[in-house]
Amino acid sequence: MKKTIPLILALLCTPLMHAQERVEYVDDESCGCELVFIDGIQTTQEGDRFGFKREDGTVIVPNKYMFVDKFHGDYCRVFMDYDHCGLINRDGVEVIPCLYSEVVYPTDGMIRVLQDSLYGFFDTLGQPRIPFRYRAASTFSEGLAVVAVDIDSTLVAYGYIDYDGNTVIPPMYEYAYPFFEGVAVVKNYERYGMIDKKNKEVLTIKYEIVTSMSEGVFFAGDEYGMSLFDRSFKPITKPLYTQIIGMSDHRILAKRDGRYSFLDLKGKEITSYQFDEASLFNHGRAGVCVKGKWGIIDTHGKVILPLEYDHHGIRAEVYSYHDGLALIEKDSLFGYADLYGNIVIPPKYPNAYHFGNGLAPVLSNWWGYIDTKGNMVIPPAFDLAGPFAYGRAEVVYRGEEYHINTEGRCVKNCKTAPKTWKP
């Protein structure tokens, strides 16, 4: 129980994205501003200060903040300076005033705040709910938050509190993780196990490694081998796996004997062979490699794209799907395959990126953009070009950086931009 605050709690600060995010664009961005409206609100800038306005031009917040995030649902994090941040709502009201060292987006209706090295919580109306008294704290998950309190000048202990700050599970653990699917991983004496919300030890605290419960399964074991366990806390595989890469599309990517395997949620490996390299599933497809040759499989282990392609590490997104197409590489040239393994755009470009907003940057003497049918829709003229996101892409033209829209028109830093991009 050393008095150090593990970084794992910081991972719980990820903003909550709005489920029905609506993005619209304004053409004239020659002022240098990013005039991108997300859910009807746009970030504005004047000098080195930022604010917000609505689509009808109504100013929500004048340009007064040093840094701002984009809106995530009903809230946006804002910074008055490097040391003071807060949270505003869609009317520009500071729900959490810019007085605090750290503010995170709401989870379970609670907002975690840091002041003078101690954590407390506010509700979504900005009312204080739990005083600043914890040395560390997670965000709320399933009605509880992990908190750490001082035992003495050198030790802290971890427990759990409810929305009212009541201690539900006393601080008795060397470390503790948030609850997921009704259970939480806890640590004592350098060993891990699991507890339920009544602090019952449902998995004995004896393992060197325990992963969080996800879709009713988890791994436990040591560096020499981990087993997959089910919701009854019983192992359903032998302790074969030395590294757990992650889970997606109800498939687990794990490493054993120095190679990669995919398991279903019952612990069965979906193929009888292993891979030298592999990626997590994406849109029901995963890139896999055997003896230096790459291909794509589906969630049943069927080969969709034959293992006869290359990957020289130039692009991390190779064999991962974006806009229904995966970037592939053959003999140092790039092309694209669809979800069925059909080569839609043959490998012919010496360099390329993944698709975004229906366009992909490709190199053909100069960088330009193609659509999903392979048509060159923004002619090659750029020194460098990046993928599109939110309808904008960053390009370099004759040594200068610009942003363009999906029509190829300059929308940022446009004072020195030509009317037509020419090689």
XYZ file of C-alpha atoms in Angstrom:
423
model
C 0.000 0.000 0.000
C 2.682 2.455 -0.956
C 1.617 6.044 -1.233
C 1.637 6.209 -5.003
C -1.394 6.782 -7.165
C -1.443 4.346 -10.115
C -2.092 5.826 -13.521
C -4.866 3.330 -14.211
C -7.431 5.661 -12.657
C -6.573 8.329 -15.203
C -7.745 5.988 -17.952
C -11.275 6.358 -16.659
C -11.344 10.036 -17.695
C -12.200 9.285 -21.323
C -14.970 11.649 -22.493
C -18.390 10.169 -23.166
C -19.193 10.648 -26.838
C -22.695 11.762 -27.721
C -24.558 8.854 -29.285
C -26.238 10.897 -32.051
C -23.480 13.396 -32.753
C -24.448 15.685 -35.649
C -21.629 17.334 -37.542
C -22.074 20.206 -40.010
C -19.565 22.392 -41.783
C -19.156 26.001 -42.824
C -17.250 26.668 -46.034
C -15.452 29.920 -45.232
C -12.762 29.130 -42.712
C -10.095 31.417 -44.150
C -9.908 33.184 -40.784
C -7.920 30.201 -39.531
C -10.730 28.979 -37.277
C -12.092 25.432 -37.281
C -15.689 26.208 -38.226
C -16.997 22.738 -37.588
C -20.339 22.531 -35.817
C -20.809 19.484 -33.612
C -24.373 19.075 -32.389
C -25.027 22.686 -33.347
C -22.163 24.245 -31.372
C -18.891 25.496 -32.813
C -15.584 26.396 -31.228
C -14.483 29.968 -31.976
C -11.100 31.599 -31.623
C -9.735 35.099 -31.308
C -6.013 35.370 -30.824
C -5.035 32.728 -28.287
C -8.461 32.515 -26.611
C -11.423 30.262 -27.370
C -15.189 30.365 -27.002
C -18.361 28.902 -28.532
C -21.308 29.973 -30.678
C -24.422 28.428 -32.206
C -25.222 27.916 -35.876
C -27.330 31.111 -35.957
C -24.308 33.112 -34.778
C -25.462 33.484 -31.160
C -22.423 33.667 -28.894
C -22.663 31.103 -26.114
C -19.320 31.920 -24.525
C -16.991 34.761 -25.565
C -13.404 33.924 -26.460
C -11.972 33.798 -22.949
C -10.587 30.309 -22.390
C -6.981 29.265 -22.948
C -7.997 25.746 -24.045
C -11.333 24.073 -24.790
C -12.493 20.609 -25.716
C -15.305 19.910 -28.195
C -18.745 19.329 -26.697
C -19.433 15.762 -25.626
C -23.173 15.536 -25.242
C -24.280 18.296 -22.882
C -20.885 19.258 -21.482
C -17.525 20.612 -22.505
C -14.310 20.870 -20.520
C -12.692 24.325 -20.554
C -9.424 25.700 -19.199
C -8.907 29.236 -17.975
C -5.167 28.589 -17.741
C -2.806 25.652 -17.356
C -3.816 25.028 -13.750
C -7.550 25.776 -13.638
C -10.286 23.952 -15.541
C -14.041 23.556 -15.345
C -17.073 22.202 -17.165
C -19.670 24.213 -19.111
C -23.107 23.163 -20.375
C -24.667 23.872 -23.768
C -25.835 27.295 -22.568
C -22.277 28.279 -21.691
C -22.922 28.142 -17.944
C -19.970 26.942 -15.900
C -21.540 23.966 -14.168
C -18.143 23.411 -12.587
C -16.305 26.762 -12.341
C -12.720 27.025 -13.603
C -11.173 26.661 -10.180
C -9.910 23.104 -10.215
C -6.808 21.172 -11.227
C -8.807 18.432 -12.919
C -12.418 17.910 -13.985
C -13.744 14.892 -15.879
C -16.957 14.324 -17.805
C -19.915 12.898 -15.880
C -20.295 9.160 -15.357
C -23.311 7.769 -13.524
C -24.426 11.386 -13.014
C -21.318 12.299 -11.011
C -18.388 14.559 -11.898
C -14.966 13.864 -10.417
C -12.952 16.973 -9.463
C -9.426 17.468 -8.102
C -8.499 20.320 -5.757
C -5.323 20.694 -3.714
C -4.327 17.087 -4.464
C -7.614 15.699 -3.108
C -10.592 14.321 -5.048
C -14.275 15.033 -4.559
C -17.480 14.822 -6.602
C -20.194 17.155 -7.915
C -23.515 16.223 -9.485
C -24.439 17.260 -13.036
C -26.147 20.411 -11.727
C -22.856 21.549 -10.265
C -23.839 20.872 -6.671
C -21.132 19.480 -4.339
C -21.988 15.889 -3.410
C -18.835 14.407 -1.885
C -16.163 16.549 -0.163
C -12.534 16.761 -1.275
C -11.014 14.132 0.960
C -9.642 11.297 -1.163
C -6.033 10.801 -2.156
C -7.179 9.021 -5.340
C -10.525 8.259 -6.907
C -11.945 6.634 -10.010
C -15.025 7.875 -11.785
C -18.299 6.178 -10.810
C -19.147 2.835 -12.368
C -22.229 0.771 -11.524
C -23.059 3.096 -8.638
C -19.691 2.925 -6.892
C -16.335 4.696 -7.111
C -12.924 3.503 -6.015
C -11.314 5.850 -3.473
C -7.995 5.864 -1.651
C -7.476 7.221 1.859
C -4.319 7.747 3.919
C -3.517 5.061 6.455
C -0.420 6.906 7.666
C 2.256 9.117 6.131
C 3.452 6.358 3.826
C 0.465 4.116 3.161
C -2.903 4.403 1.419
C -5.733 1.887 1.223
C -8.477 1.507 -1.380
C -12.193 0.991 -0.901
C -15.525 1.992 -2.472
C -18.098 4.741 -1.868
C -21.642 5.345 -3.118
C -23.212 8.510 -4.583
C -23.629 10.048 -1.136
C -20.054 9.434 -0.122
C -20.976 6.576 2.188
C -18.306 3.933 2.550
C -19.798 0.781 1.023
C -16.614 -1.299 1.057
C -14.053 -0.118 3.611
C -10.548 0.891 2.519
C -8.792 -2.430 3.039
C -7.103 -3.177 -0.271
C -3.640 -2.463 -1.582
C -5.314 -1.442 -4.817
C -8.790 -1.713 -6.322
C -10.383 -1.320 -9.749
C -13.889 -0.092 -10.728
C -16.830 -2.481 -10.855
C -17.814 -4.023 -14.186
C -20.576 -6.578 -14.608
C -21.081 -6.665 -10.850
C -17.532 -7.541 -9.808
C -14.247 -5.714 -9.275
C -10.587 -6.709 -9.316
C -8.766 -6.033 -6.037
C -5.178 -6.458 -4.901
C -3.609 -7.423 -1.585
C -0.079 -8.616 -0.817
C 0.870 -8.402 -4.499
C -1.898 -10.821 -5.486
C -5.202 -10.212 -7.286
C -8.718 -11.561 -6.984
C -12.327 -10.374 -7.364
C -15.050 -9.165 -5.013
C -18.763 -8.507 -5.435
C -20.593 -5.414 -4.185
C -21.056 -6.981 -0.768
C -17.271 -7.327 -0.509
C -17.509 -11.078 -0.843
C -14.363 -12.604 -2.323
C -15.748 -14.381 -5.395
C -12.318 -15.094 -6.871
C -9.626 -15.917 -4.336
C -6.943 -13.236 -4.045
C -4.056 -15.455 -5.089
C -3.321 -14.669 -8.743
C -0.450 -12.643 -10.141
C -2.642 -11.405 -13.012
C -6.416 -10.897 -13.248
C -8.198 -9.003 -16.014
C -11.521 -7.215 -15.592
C -14.753 -9.038 -16.344
C -15.980 -8.398 -19.889
C -18.961 -10.099 -21.511
C -19.015 -12.599 -18.661
C -15.401 -13.806 -18.961
C -11.965 -12.839 -17.680
C -8.417 -14.202 -17.460
C -6.454 -15.091 -14.342
C -3.073 -16.683 -13.765
C 0.575 -15.678 -13.783
C 3.270 -14.681 -16.269
C 3.721 -18.306 -17.279
C 0.099 -18.865 -18.213
C -3.438 -17.580 -17.750
C -6.749 -19.391 -18.010
C -10.033 -17.998 -19.286
C -12.702 -18.035 -16.544
C -16.470 -17.813 -16.949
C -19.086 -15.997 -14.853
C -19.090 -18.822 -12.316
C -15.415 -18.026 -11.614
C -14.265 -21.386 -12.887
C -11.517 -21.841 -15.510
C -12.768 -22.957 -18.906
C -9.340 -23.254 -20.567
C -5.971 -24.519 -19.483
C -3.432 -21.854 -18.369
C -1.964 -21.515 -21.846
C -2.049 -17.784 -22.508
C 0.813 -15.456 -21.618
C -0.599 -12.201 -22.971
C -4.140 -10.921 -23.516
C -4.252 -8.361 -26.318
C -7.939 -7.454 -26.103
C -11.505 -8.297 -27.076
C -13.708 -7.127 -29.941
C -16.612 -8.593 -31.889
C -16.989 -11.260 -29.124
C -13.528 -12.589 -29.932
C -10.465 -12.529 -27.672
C -6.972 -12.095 -29.074
C -4.409 -13.828 -26.855
C -0.840 -15.037 -27.118
C 0.441 -18.516 -26.333
C 3.702 -20.242 -27.190
C 4.877 -16.989 -28.749
C 2.046 -16.884 -31.298
C -1.475 -15.448 -31.480
C -4.835 -17.166 -31.165
C -8.455 -16.007 -31.282
C -10.896 -17.422 -28.721
C -14.653 -17.233 -28.534
C -16.392 -16.507 -25.219
C -16.541 -20.217 -24.418
C -12.765 -20.521 -24.613
C -12.671 -22.332 -27.944
C -10.022 -21.205 -30.420
C -11.738 -20.292 -33.682
C -8.951 -21.741 -35.858
C -6.783 -24.819 -35.461
C -3.670 -22.814 -36.300
C -1.939 -19.826 -34.748
C -0.611 -16.614 -36.209
C 2.758 -14.901 -36.053
C 0.978 -11.536 -35.865
C -2.659 -10.487 -35.658
C -4.898 -7.488 -35.033
C -8.139 -7.179 -33.084
C -11.356 -7.716 -35.017
C -12.806 -4.673 -36.723
C -16.197 -4.865 -38.465
C -16.045 -8.645 -38.103
C -12.633 -8.888 -39.758
C -9.064 -9.207 -38.457
C -5.683 -8.955 -40.124
C -3.465 -12.004 -39.562
C 0.061 -12.988 -40.546
C 1.814 -16.329 -41.062
C 5.473 -16.517 -42.148
C 5.525 -12.850 -43.120
C 2.414 -12.951 -45.288
C -0.795 -11.144 -44.309
C -4.451 -11.770 -44.971
C -7.858 -11.233 -43.376
C -10.149 -13.656 -41.537
C -13.744 -13.407 -40.310
C -14.976 -14.128 -36.769
C -15.387 -17.837 -37.613
C -11.759 -18.105 -38.707
C -12.584 -18.271 -42.412
C -9.935 -16.664 -44.627
C -11.511 -13.719 -46.438
C -8.341 -12.324 -47.980
C -5.642 -14.927 -48.776
C -2.470 -14.776 -46.699
C -0.287 -13.570 -49.545
C 0.041 -9.851 -48.826
C 2.724 -7.740 -47.175
C 3.025 -5.358 -44.254
C 6.278 -3.431 -43.989
C 5.118 -1.321 -41.071
C 4.565 1.895 -43.007
C 0.893 2.103 -42.050
C -0.579 0.847 -38.789
C -4.054 0.831 -40.367
C -3.231 -1.863 -42.928
C -5.838 -4.692 -42.909
C -8.212 -2.622 -40.763
C -11.531 -1.495 -42.216
C -12.596 2.129 -42.653
C -15.607 3.092 -44.768
C -15.976 -0.585 -45.687
C -12.494 -0.917 -47.200
C -9.195 -2.178 -45.801
C -5.814 -0.855 -46.830
C -3.659 -3.698 -48.183
C -0.045 -3.927 -49.326
C 1.535 -6.040 -52.076
C 5.111 -5.717 -53.328
C 5.455 -2.317 -51.587
C 2.340 -0.955 -53.309
C -0.976 -0.140 -51.617
C -4.571 -0.839 -52.594
C -7.907 -1.638 -50.930
C -10.081 -4.708 -50.313
C -13.751 -4.860 -49.342
C -15.333 -6.874 -46.508
C -15.587 -9.952 -48.730
C -11.919 -9.923 -49.716
C -12.532 -8.522 -53.193
C -9.723 -6.261 -54.400
C -11.718 -3.110 -55.141
C -8.691 -0.899 -55.797
C -5.602 -2.861 -56.928
C -2.282 -2.220 -55.153
C -0.696 0.458 -57.319
C 0.134 3.347 -54.997
C 3.607 3.630 -53.410
C 1.971 5.133 -50.330
C -1.568 5.527 -48.993
C -3.692 5.944 -45.873
C -7.016 4.513 -44.737
C -10.382 5.939 -45.820
C -12.270 8.616 -43.906
C -15.399 10.513 -44.958
C -15.406 8.397 -48.138
C -11.956 9.550 -49.283
C -8.425 8.210 -48.902
C -5.094 9.975 -49.506
C -2.861 8.177 -52.007
C 0.536 8.954 -53.485
C 0.841 9.145 -57.251
C 3.878 11.338 -57.915
C 2.035 13.770 -55.644
C -0.586 13.158 -52.962
C -4.255 13.301 -53.899
C -7.529 11.704 -52.776
C -9.567 8.834 -54.225
C -13.138 7.764 -53.472
C -14.195 4.223 -52.535
C -14.454 3.286 -56.226
C -10.883 4.380 -56.918
C -11.763 7.606 -58.724
C -9.280 10.441 -58.137
C -11.622 13.153 -56.833
C -9.033 15.582 -55.440
C -6.194 15.653 -57.982
C -2.658 14.809 -56.815
C -0.876 18.075 -56.024
C 0.225 17.908 -52.379
C 3.617 17.266 -50.796
C 1.833 15.364 -48.012
C -1.791 14.519 -47.248
C -3.520 13.048 -44.205
C -6.801 11.137 -43.836
C -10.135 12.930 -43.443
C -11.927 13.258 -40.100
C -14.975 15.453 -39.447
C -14.841 16.398 -43.134
C -11.398 17.982 -42.858
C -7.896 16.810 -43.793
C -4.486 18.342 -43.250
C -2.265 18.740 -46.296
C 1.139 20.212 -47.047
C 1.435 22.211 -50.271
C 4.783 23.674 -51.283
C 5.970 23.492 -47.723
C 2.924 25.180 -46.166
C 0.247 23.465 -44.046
C -3.444 23.847 -44.893
C -6.753 22.163 -44.099
C -9.092 21.182 -46.920
C -12.687 19.947 -47.080
C -13.934 16.918 -49.009
C -14.324 19.071 -52.126
C -10.629 19.931 -52.014
C -11.274 23.531 -51.021
C -8.984 25.220 -48.498
C -10.751 25.890 -45.207
C -7.938 26.829 -42.836
C -4.763 28.931 -43.126
C -5.960 29.948 -46.571
C -4.389 33.389 -46.967
C -1.438 31.950 -48.889
C -3.372 29.125 -50.575
C -3.722 29.144 -54.386
C -7.132 29.131 -56.051
C -6.270 25.780 -57.621
C -3.904 23.160 -56.256
C -1.296 22.369 -58.921
C 1.736 20.041 -58.716
